[in-house]
Tab-separated table of C-alpha atoms and ligand atoms in Angstrom:
chain	number	residue	atom	x	y	z
A	264	MET	CA	-0.167	0.143	0.124
A	265	PHE	CA	3.096	2.291	0.891
A	266	ASP	CA	6.564	2.049	-0.523
A	267	ASP	CA	7.865	-1.230	0.125
A	268	ALA	CA	10.953	-0.283	1.116
A	269	ASP	CA	9.526	2.155	3.749
A	270	ILE	CA	10.008	-0.084	6.731
A	271	LEU	CA	8.849	2.422	9.264
A	272	SER	CA	5.201	2.384	7.860
A	273	MET	CA	4.784	-1.108	7.725
A	274	ASN	CA	2.318	-2.953	10.527
A	275	HIS	CA	3.087	-6.503	11.941
A	276	ALA	CA	1.630	-8.347	9.162
A	277	GLU	CA	3.500	-6.676	6.328
A	278	LEU	CA	7.056	-7.078	8.355
A	279	SER	CA	6.001	-10.754	8.850
A	280	GLU	CA	5.578	-11.246	4.881
A	281	ALA	CA	8.717	-9.310	3.978
A	282	LEU	CA	10.711	-11.304	6.563
A	283	LEU	CA	9.041	-14.544	4.990
A	284	SER	CA	10.182	-13.285	1.361
A	285	LEU	CA	13.371	-13.076	2.832
A	286	GLY	CA	13.530	-16.456	4.021
A	287	GLU	CA	13.467	-15.725	8.189
A	288	PRO	CA	10.945	-16.914	10.794
A	289	LYS	CA	7.805	-14.792	11.300
A	290	PHE	CA	8.844	-14.188	14.976
A	291	ARG	CA	11.641	-12.057	13.484
A	292	ALA	CA	9.184	-9.380	12.495
A	293	ALA	CA	8.442	-8.543	16.422
A	294	GLN	CA	11.962	-8.282	16.940
A	295	ILE	CA	12.870	-6.069	14.314
A	296	PHE	CA	9.284	-3.717	15.105
A	297	LYS	CA	10.780	-3.311	18.694
A	298	TRP	CA	14.012	-2.342	17.404
A	299	LEU	CA	12.370	0.307	14.865
A	300	HIS	CA	9.464	1.760	17.114
A	301	GLY	CA	10.540	1.052	20.646
A	302	ALA	CA	14.269	1.352	20.909
A	303	ARG	CA	14.355	3.951	17.334
A	304	VAL	CA	17.464	2.718	16.128
A	305	HIS	CA	18.385	4.367	12.996
A	306	ASP	CA	20.648	1.814	11.501
A	307	PHE	CA	19.735	-1.880	10.817
A	308	MET	CA	23.567	-2.510	11.927
A	309	GLN	CA	22.591	-1.274	15.584
A	310	MET	CA	19.850	-4.766	15.648
A	311	THR	CA	22.392	-6.576	17.570
A	312	ASP	CA	20.713	-9.525	18.575
A	313	LEU	CA	19.797	-10.213	14.626
A	314	GLY	CA	22.703	-12.084	12.466
A	315	LYS	CA	25.280	-9.787	10.292
A	316	LYS	CA	23.910	-11.509	6.973
A	317	LEU	CA	20.442	-10.735	8.038
A	318	ARG	CA	21.030	-7.198	8.932
A	319	GLU	CA	22.841	-6.749	5.392
A	320	SER	CA	19.706	-8.193	3.801
A	321	LEU	CA	17.597	-5.911	5.366
A	322	SER	CA	19.674	-2.793	4.683
A	323	ALA	CA	19.736	-3.867	0.935
A	324	ARG	CA	15.908	-4.108	0.972
A	325	PHE	CA	14.433	-1.366	3.248
A	326	LYS	CA	15.524	2.252	4.479
A	327	ILE	CA	14.906	3.505	7.745
A	328	GLY	CA	13.690	7.155	7.307
A	329	ASP	CA	14.390	10.279	8.891
A	330	LEU	CA	13.853	14.072	9.260
A	331	GLY	CA	16.213	16.796	8.678
A	332	VAL	CA	16.038	19.831	10.939
A	333	VAL	CA	15.724	22.874	8.630
A	334	ARG	CA	15.014	25.330	11.254
A	335	GLU	CA	14.049	25.260	14.779
A	336	GLN	CA	12.279	28.432	16.510
A	337	CYS	CA	12.108	28.636	20.372
A	338	SER	CA	9.082	30.813	21.242
A	339	ALA	CA	9.489	32.586	24.532
A	340	ASP	CA	6.781	30.414	26.475
A	341	GLY	CA	8.594	27.096	25.161
A	342	THR	CA	6.858	26.327	22.222
A	343	ARG	CA	9.511	24.928	19.485
A	344	LYS	CA	8.543	24.936	16.039
A	345	TYR	CA	10.590	22.584	13.622
A	346	LEU	CA	10.944	23.068	10.122
A	347	PHE	CA	11.609	19.375	8.917
A	348	SER	CA	12.780	18.407	5.347
A	349	LEU	CA	11.664	15.219	4.067
A	350	ALA	CA	13.933	12.741	2.047
A	351	ASP	CA	12.444	14.505	-1.180
A	352	GLY	CA	13.286	17.817	-0.412
A	353	ASN	CA	9.899	18.968	0.621
A	354	CYS	CA	9.301	20.477	3.969
A	355	ILE	CA	6.809	20.307	6.887
A	356	GLU	CA	6.366	22.041	10.018
A	357	THR	CA	5.973	20.181	13.532
A	358	VAL	CA	5.286	22.294	16.505
A	359	ALA	CA	5.777	21.154	20.303
A	360	MET	CA	4.061	22.423	22.898
A	361	ARG	CA	4.638	22.109	26.651
A	362	TYR	CA	1.451	22.033	29.022
A	363	HIS	CA	1.357	21.309	32.505
A	364	HIS	CA	0.285	17.538	31.751
A	365	GLY	CA	3.492	17.366	29.281
A	366	ILE	CA	4.833	17.641	25.758
A	367	SER	CA	1.919	17.843	22.823
A	368	VAL	CA	3.216	17.605	19.483
A	369	CYS	CA	1.347	19.103	16.512
A	370	VAL	CA	2.280	17.038	13.501
A	371	SER	CA	1.324	17.559	10.030
A	372	SER	CA	-0.214	14.898	7.510
A	373	GLN	CA	0.569	16.303	4.262
A	374	VAL	CA	2.722	18.898	2.396
A	375	GLY	CA	0.386	21.692	1.473
A	376	CYS	CA	-3.330	21.281	1.413
A	377	ARG	CA	-5.674	20.892	-1.145
A	378	MET	CA	-8.766	22.299	1.149
A	379	GLY	CA	-8.671	25.867	0.365
A	380	CYS	CA	-9.800	27.446	3.320
A	381	LYS	CA	-9.601	31.094	3.341
A	382	PHE	CA	-7.957	31.909	6.552
A	383	CYS	CA	-5.524	29.010	6.750
A	384	ALA	CA	-1.611	29.677	5.190
A	385	SER	CA	-1.358	25.709	4.670
A	386	THR	CA	-3.278	25.846	1.738
A	387	GLN	CA	-2.356	28.720	-0.113
A	388	ASN	CA	0.154	26.899	-2.684
A	389	GLY	CA	-2.384	23.716	-2.843
A	390	LEU	CA	-1.303	20.063	-2.112
A	391	VAL	CA	2.147	19.027	-3.074
A	392	ARG	CA	1.500	15.223	-1.732
A	393	SER	CA	0.646	13.421	1.026
A	394	LEU	CA	2.700	12.030	3.902
A	395	ALA	CA	3.488	8.077	4.462
A	396	PRO	CA	2.518	6.713	7.859
A	397	SER	CA	6.595	6.923	8.678
A	398	GLU	CA	6.660	10.690	7.973
A	399	ILE	CA	4.068	11.692	10.369
A	400	LEU	CA	5.311	9.221	13.067
A	401	LEU	CA	8.735	10.373	12.289
A	402	GLN	CA	7.510	13.522	13.772
A	403	VAL	CA	6.716	12.629	17.037
A	404	TYR	CA	10.045	10.297	17.188
A	405	LYS	CA	12.255	12.963	16.105
A	406	VAL	CA	10.730	15.842	18.565
A	407	SER	CA	10.881	13.065	21.567
A	408	GLU	CA	14.784	12.788	20.461
A	409	LEU	CA	15.811	16.298	20.205
A	410	LEU	CA	14.032	17.082	23.249
A	411	SER	CA	15.339	13.793	25.031
A	412	GLU	CA	11.912	13.434	26.452
A	413	ARG	CA	8.645	11.496	26.237
A	414	VAL	CA	5.663	12.966	23.919
A	415	ASP	CA	2.661	12.749	25.959
A	416	SER	CA	0.011	13.441	23.376
A	417	VAL	CA	-0.349	14.286	19.595
A	418	VAL	CA	-2.752	16.461	17.844
A	419	LEU	CA	-3.092	16.035	14.058
A	420	MET	CA	-3.618	19.733	13.518
A	421	GLY	CA	-0.353	20.656	11.455
A	422	ILE	CA	0.042	21.131	7.839
A	423	GLY	CA	-2.765	19.346	5.825
A	424	GLU	CA	-6.048	17.456	6.103
A	425	PRO	CA	-5.629	14.391	7.717
A	426	LEU	CA	-8.860	12.510	6.422
A	427	ASP	CA	-7.697	13.478	3.011
A	428	ASN	CA	-4.742	11.005	3.802
A	429	PHE	CA	-6.898	8.492	5.680
A	430	GLU	CA	-5.201	5.558	4.871
A	431	ALA	CA	-1.741	6.607	6.034
A	432	VAL	CA	-2.686	8.731	8.972
A	433	THR	CA	-4.757	5.515	10.442
A	434	ARG	CA	-1.776	3.499	10.113
A	435	PHE	CA	0.192	6.425	11.967
A	436	CYS	CA	-2.533	5.692	14.778
A	437	ASP	CA	-2.071	2.390	14.482
A	438	LEU	CA	1.806	2.583	14.746
A	439	VAL	CA	2.175	5.416	17.700
A	440	THR	CA	-0.215	3.399	20.049
A	441	ASP	CA	1.527	-0.256	19.458
A	442	PRO	CA	2.288	-1.605	22.905
A	443	GLN	CA	5.297	-2.858	21.326
A	444	GLY	CA	6.311	0.525	19.698
A	445	TYR	CA	6.207	3.936	21.397
A	446	ASN	CA	3.086	2.915	22.910
A	447	LEU	CA	1.456	6.352	22.700
A	448	ALA	CA	-2.633	6.140	24.544
A	449	GLY	CA	-5.093	6.110	22.016
A	450	ARG	CA	-7.138	8.926	23.946
A	451	ALA	CA	-4.076	10.860	23.660
A	452	ILE	CA	-4.466	11.690	19.745
A	453	THR	CA	-6.429	14.275	18.426
A	454	LEU	CA	-7.462	14.553	14.966
A	455	SER	CA	-8.782	17.800	13.548
A	456	THR	CA	-10.532	17.887	10.404
A	457	CYS	CA	-12.459	20.364	8.345
A	458	GLY	CA	-15.251	17.950	7.861
A	459	ILE	CA	-15.098	14.928	5.210
A	460	VAL	CA	-17.978	13.520	6.345
A	461	PRO	CA	-17.882	10.041	4.812
A	462	ARG	CA	-14.332	10.014	6.274
A	463	ILE	CA	-15.799	10.936	9.757
A	464	ASP	CA	-18.131	8.059	9.464
A	465	GLU	CA	-15.237	5.406	8.582
A	466	LEU	CA	-13.206	6.457	11.550
A	467	ALA	CA	-16.379	6.034	13.535
A	468	ALA	CA	-16.510	2.508	12.363
A	469	GLN	CA	-13.358	1.602	13.550
A	470	LYS	CA	-14.045	2.659	17.104
A	471	ARG	CA	-10.933	4.289	18.272
A	472	GLN	CA	-10.023	5.763	21.247
A	473	LEU	CA	-9.549	8.953	19.282
A	474	ASN	CA	-10.566	12.306	20.082
A	475	LEU	CA	-12.416	14.178	16.923
A	476	ALA	CA	-11.795	17.930	16.475
A	477	ILE	CA	-14.274	19.572	13.827
A	478	SER	CA	-12.640	22.731	12.138
A	479	LEU	CA	-16.289	24.577	12.116
A	480	HIS	CA	-15.432	28.119	12.292
A	481	ALA	CA	-19.012	29.440	11.103
A	482	PRO	CA	-22.706	28.637	12.322
A	483	THR	CA	-24.512	28.662	9.101
A	484	ASP	CA	-23.913	27.121	5.474
A	485	GLU	CA	-24.042	30.933	4.060
A	486	GLN	CA	-21.108	32.045	6.405
A	487	ARG	CA	-19.231	29.131	6.363
A	488	ILE	CA	-19.068	28.797	2.602
A	489	LYS	CA	-17.455	32.106	2.472
A	490	THR	CA	-14.041	30.704	4.072
A	491	MET	CA	-14.454	26.917	3.859
A	492	PRO	CA	-15.184	25.722	0.278
A	493	ILE	CA	-15.334	21.571	1.739
A	494	ASN	CA	-18.886	23.043	2.984
A	495	LYS	CA	-20.314	23.086	-0.486
A	496	ALA	CA	-19.681	19.197	-0.365
A	497	TYR	CA	-21.007	18.769	3.318
A	498	ASN	CA	-23.126	21.084	4.636
A	499	ILE	CA	-23.270	21.924	8.331
A	500	ASP	CA	-26.464	19.815	9.050
A	501	THR	CA	-24.754	16.905	7.429
A	502	LEU	CA	-21.484	17.527	9.120
A	503	ILE	CA	-23.067	18.169	12.261
A	504	ALA	CA	-25.139	14.829	12.130
A	505	ALA	CA	-21.852	13.142	11.541
A	506	CYS	CA	-20.201	14.250	14.536
A	507	ARG	CA	-23.226	12.764	16.360
A	508	ARG	CA	-23.047	9.542	15.240
A	509	TYR	CA	-19.259	9.635	15.998
A	510	PHE	CA	-20.213	10.484	19.826
A	511	ALA	CA	-22.779	7.680	19.531
A	512	GLN	CA	-20.380	5.186	18.262
A	513	THR	CA	-17.727	6.087	20.181
A	514	GLY	CA	-18.184	7.624	23.111
A	515	ARG	CA	-15.976	10.170	22.538
A	516	ARG	CA	-17.083	13.777	23.034
A	517	VAL	CA	-16.473	15.961	19.797
A	518	THR	CA	-14.497	19.522	19.780
A	519	PHE	CA	-15.536	22.209	17.846
A	520	GLU	CA	-12.853	24.540	16.573
A	521	TYR	CA	-13.924	27.997	15.982
A	522	ALA	CA	-11.534	30.791	14.544
A	523	VAL	CA	-13.252	33.729	15.593
A	524	ILE	CA	-13.013	36.583	12.912
A	525	GLU	CA	-13.918	39.782	13.865
A	526	GLY	CA	-16.862	40.936	12.329
A	527	GLN	CA	-17.470	37.851	10.709
A	528	ASN	CA	-18.568	34.983	13.068
A	529	ASN	CA	-18.452	36.634	16.528
A	530	SER	CA	-22.000	38.182	17.001
A	531	GLU	CA	-24.546	37.111	19.639
A	532	GLU	CA	-26.689	35.785	16.923
A	533	ASP	CA	-23.520	33.880	15.824
A	534	ALA	CA	-23.237	32.541	18.883
A	535	ARG	CA	-27.195	31.340	19.702
A	536	ALA	CA	-26.818	29.760	15.889
A	537	LEU	CA	-23.822	27.804	16.957
A	538	ALA	CA	-25.245	26.840	20.139
A	539	GLN	CA	-28.315	25.703	18.872
A	540	LEU	CA	-26.177	23.471	16.371
A	541	ILE	CA	-24.420	21.469	18.905
A	542	ARG	CA	-26.330	21.178	21.924
A	543	GLY	CA	-27.057	18.343	23.342
A	544	MET	CA	-23.689	16.435	22.578
A	545	GLY	CA	-21.785	17.075	25.288
A	546	ALA	CA	-19.434	19.261	22.811
A	547	HIS	CA	-16.643	21.709	23.480
A	548	VAL	CA	-15.811	24.716	21.538
A	549	ASN	CA	-12.215	25.699	21.207
A	550	LEU	CA	-12.320	29.068	20.182
A	551	ILE	CA	-8.985	30.952	18.471
A	552	PRO	CA	-8.595	34.665	18.029
A	553	VAL	CA	-7.522	34.288	14.168
A	554	ASN	CA	-4.300	34.244	13.624
A	555	PRO	CA	-3.562	37.374	11.248
A	556	VAL	CA	-2.212	35.141	8.000
A	557	ARG	CA	-0.270	37.775	5.715
A	558	ASP	CA	-2.609	38.682	2.881
A	559	THR	CA	-5.347	37.635	4.017
A	560	GLY	CA	-6.756	40.351	6.002
A	561	PHE	CA	-8.518	38.694	8.708
A	562	HIS	CA	-7.899	39.248	12.598
A	563	ALA	CA	-9.539	39.225	16.049
A	564	THR	CA	-8.390	40.341	19.425
A	565	ARG	CA	-8.540	38.194	22.463
A	566	GLU	CA	-10.897	40.447	24.032
A	567	SER	CA	-13.433	39.598	21.561
A	568	ALA	CA	-12.956	36.018	21.757
A	569	LEU	CA	-13.679	35.883	25.472
A	570	ARG	CA	-16.736	37.804	24.666
A	571	PHE	CA	-18.350	35.398	22.060
A	572	GLN	CA	-17.225	32.301	25.095
A	573	LYS	CA	-19.068	34.318	27.746
A	574	GLN	CA	-21.936	34.545	25.102
A	575	LEU	CA	-21.712	31.020	24.536
A	576	GLU	CA	-21.844	29.835	28.209
A	577	ALA	CA	-24.247	32.010	28.776
A	578	LEU	CA	-26.185	29.780	26.562
A	579	GLY	CA	-25.024	26.391	28.133
A	580	ILE	CA	-22.122	25.622	25.917
A	581	ASN	CA	-18.454	24.670	27.193
A	582	ALA	CA	-16.189	27.091	25.699
A	583	THR	CA	-12.510	28.094	26.112
A	584	VAL	CA	-10.187	30.504	24.631
A	585	ARG	CA	-7.041	28.341	23.318
A	586	ARG	CA	-3.879	29.549	24.810
A	587	THR	CA	-2.097	30.666	22.038
A	588	LEU	CA	1.326	29.437	22.214
A	589	GLY	CA	4.051	30.387	20.196
A	590	ASN	CA	2.581	33.633	18.392
A	591	ASP	CA	6.035	35.010	18.327
A	592	ILE	CA	7.391	32.424	16.180
A	593	SER	CA	4.318	32.078	13.302
A	594	ALA	CA	3.094	28.583	14.987
A	595	ALA	CA	0.004	29.228	13.127
A	596	CYS	CA	0.070	25.971	10.677
A	597	GLY	CA	1.724	26.544	7.263
A	598	GLN	CA	3.405	30.195	8.145
A	599	LEU	CA	6.648	29.175	8.746
A	600	ARG	CA	7.066	26.923	5.754
A	601	ARG	CA	5.721	29.477	3.481
A	602	GLU	CA	7.671	31.997	4.899
A	603	VAL	CA	10.897	30.293	4.185
A	604	ALA	CA	9.542	29.571	0.389
A	605	GLN	CA	9.095	32.953	0.201
A	606	GLU	CA	12.747	33.999	1.120
A	607	LYS	CA	13.736	31.271	-1.168
A	608	LYS	CA	11.401	32.981	-3.662
A	609	ALA	CA	13.051	36.458	-3.053
A	610	GLN	CA	16.775	35.342	-2.857
A	611	SER	CA	16.277	33.812	-6.330
A	612	ILE	CA	14.676	37.057	-8.173
A	613	GLN	CA	17.710	38.665	-6.358
A	614	GLU	CA	20.103	36.346	-7.647
A	615	GLU	CA	18.584	36.288	-10.922
A	616	GLN	CA	18.867	40.434	-11.240
A	617	PRO	CA	22.004	41.490	-12.805
B	64	SAH	N1	-7.109	20.278	8.128
B	64	SAH	C1	-7.262	20.372	9.318
B	64	SAH	C2	-6.028	20.190	10.518
B	64	SAH	C3	-5.085	21.613	10.284
B	64	SAH	S1	-5.386	23.268	10.738
B	64	SAH	C4	-8.516	21.104	9.889
B	64	SAH	O1	-9.052	21.982	9.287
B	64	SAH	O2	-8.948	20.694	10.972
B	64	SAH	C5	-5.613	22.887	12.322
B	64	SAH	C6	-6.330	24.315	12.765
B	64	SAH	O3	-5.940	25.333	12.690
B	64	SAH	C7	-8.060	23.996	12.166
B	64	SAH	O4	-8.882	24.209	12.844
B	64	SAH	C8	-7.987	25.234	11.245
B	64	SAH	O5	-8.963	25.591	10.616
B	64	SAH	C9	-6.985	26.354	11.919
B	64	SAH	N2	-6.198	27.763	11.324
B	64	SAH	C10	-5.916	27.313	10.114
B	64	SAH	N3	-5.481	28.869	10.036
B	64	SAH	C11	-5.753	29.582	10.931
B	64	SAH	C12	-5.467	30.875	11.249
B	64	SAH	N4	-5.149	31.575	10.708
B	64	SAH	N5	-5.961	31.341	12.606
B	64	SAH	C13	-6.597	30.200	13.575
B	64	SAH	N6	-6.674	29.142	13.305
B	64	SAH	C14	-6.453	28.617	12.271
């Protein structure tokens, strides 16, 4: 399903099969899986309980991926943002945030995005490609290695639409929660989506412990269509119905992400419409004052987000204003990648000039 040399993307069954085809007993697969995902070695030669010949044939047949650190930014609040390079030279962003309950890593699922949300920097140049499971996984492993600390939770809220890369993202969830591997708790993963409804149902059917976050950002179709093209394919009623099914099937409460955009979605009427929409499903609203992305013109203050929160709470809806971590380092998704791309462009224009 994925690149067959990409050993970090393989599950136990695929690994067993690959070992059988090399004439090795199946139990070697468990041993190798532990080396890769438990001990996280970078080289087959470090798998010291395997014979030299096997290590050589594994090296010839497979590659253990890695990420390059292109840039690292450290915010005053301890948030770290990484621009990582992939084997093919593409770059992705990963953010590590420190909370009282530990380290949370925000991972990318694609290089770019094709969802076209108007306020989002990740989508401005479209989709380049989807990430392999190993490339999502390596973001967690790499941050863990760079900080010499265990990662406690993962949010799929970086660049890309996770449900537009469904197979790789669900494989990533399986691998990162594997008891023989990093052994992250299933409920320590949050997946954020702009609302690809059939995939939400598919996810619900898998009955994972996963937290689902929905990027709602507007309470009516009329408003949502203006900033989120996905709403043309799946309107708000269809989306909320899918969220209710997700809650019913998994017992996991759904979170709604709501970027407050001054003058567009934060009136009292908007609060009433939003409350009406999501009532009775124990949902939580995460308010984010929209992060001003260059050229979009959207803005909001923390005060107006707090005002909107009070209105929602008065209507019986649980809402918090997200602590904006790393604002000083352009931590909103897609911004660093875009900045570096623009720097490179400016540089090449300068170089072209006589
Ligand atoms: N594609 C997924 C996950 C990536 S974005 C999704 O749409 O949910 C993670 C979150 O950041 C989403 O809720 C997204 O809508 C939000 N976001 C993107 N740009 C933003 C901005 N400029 N200000 C505030 N939130 C933003």
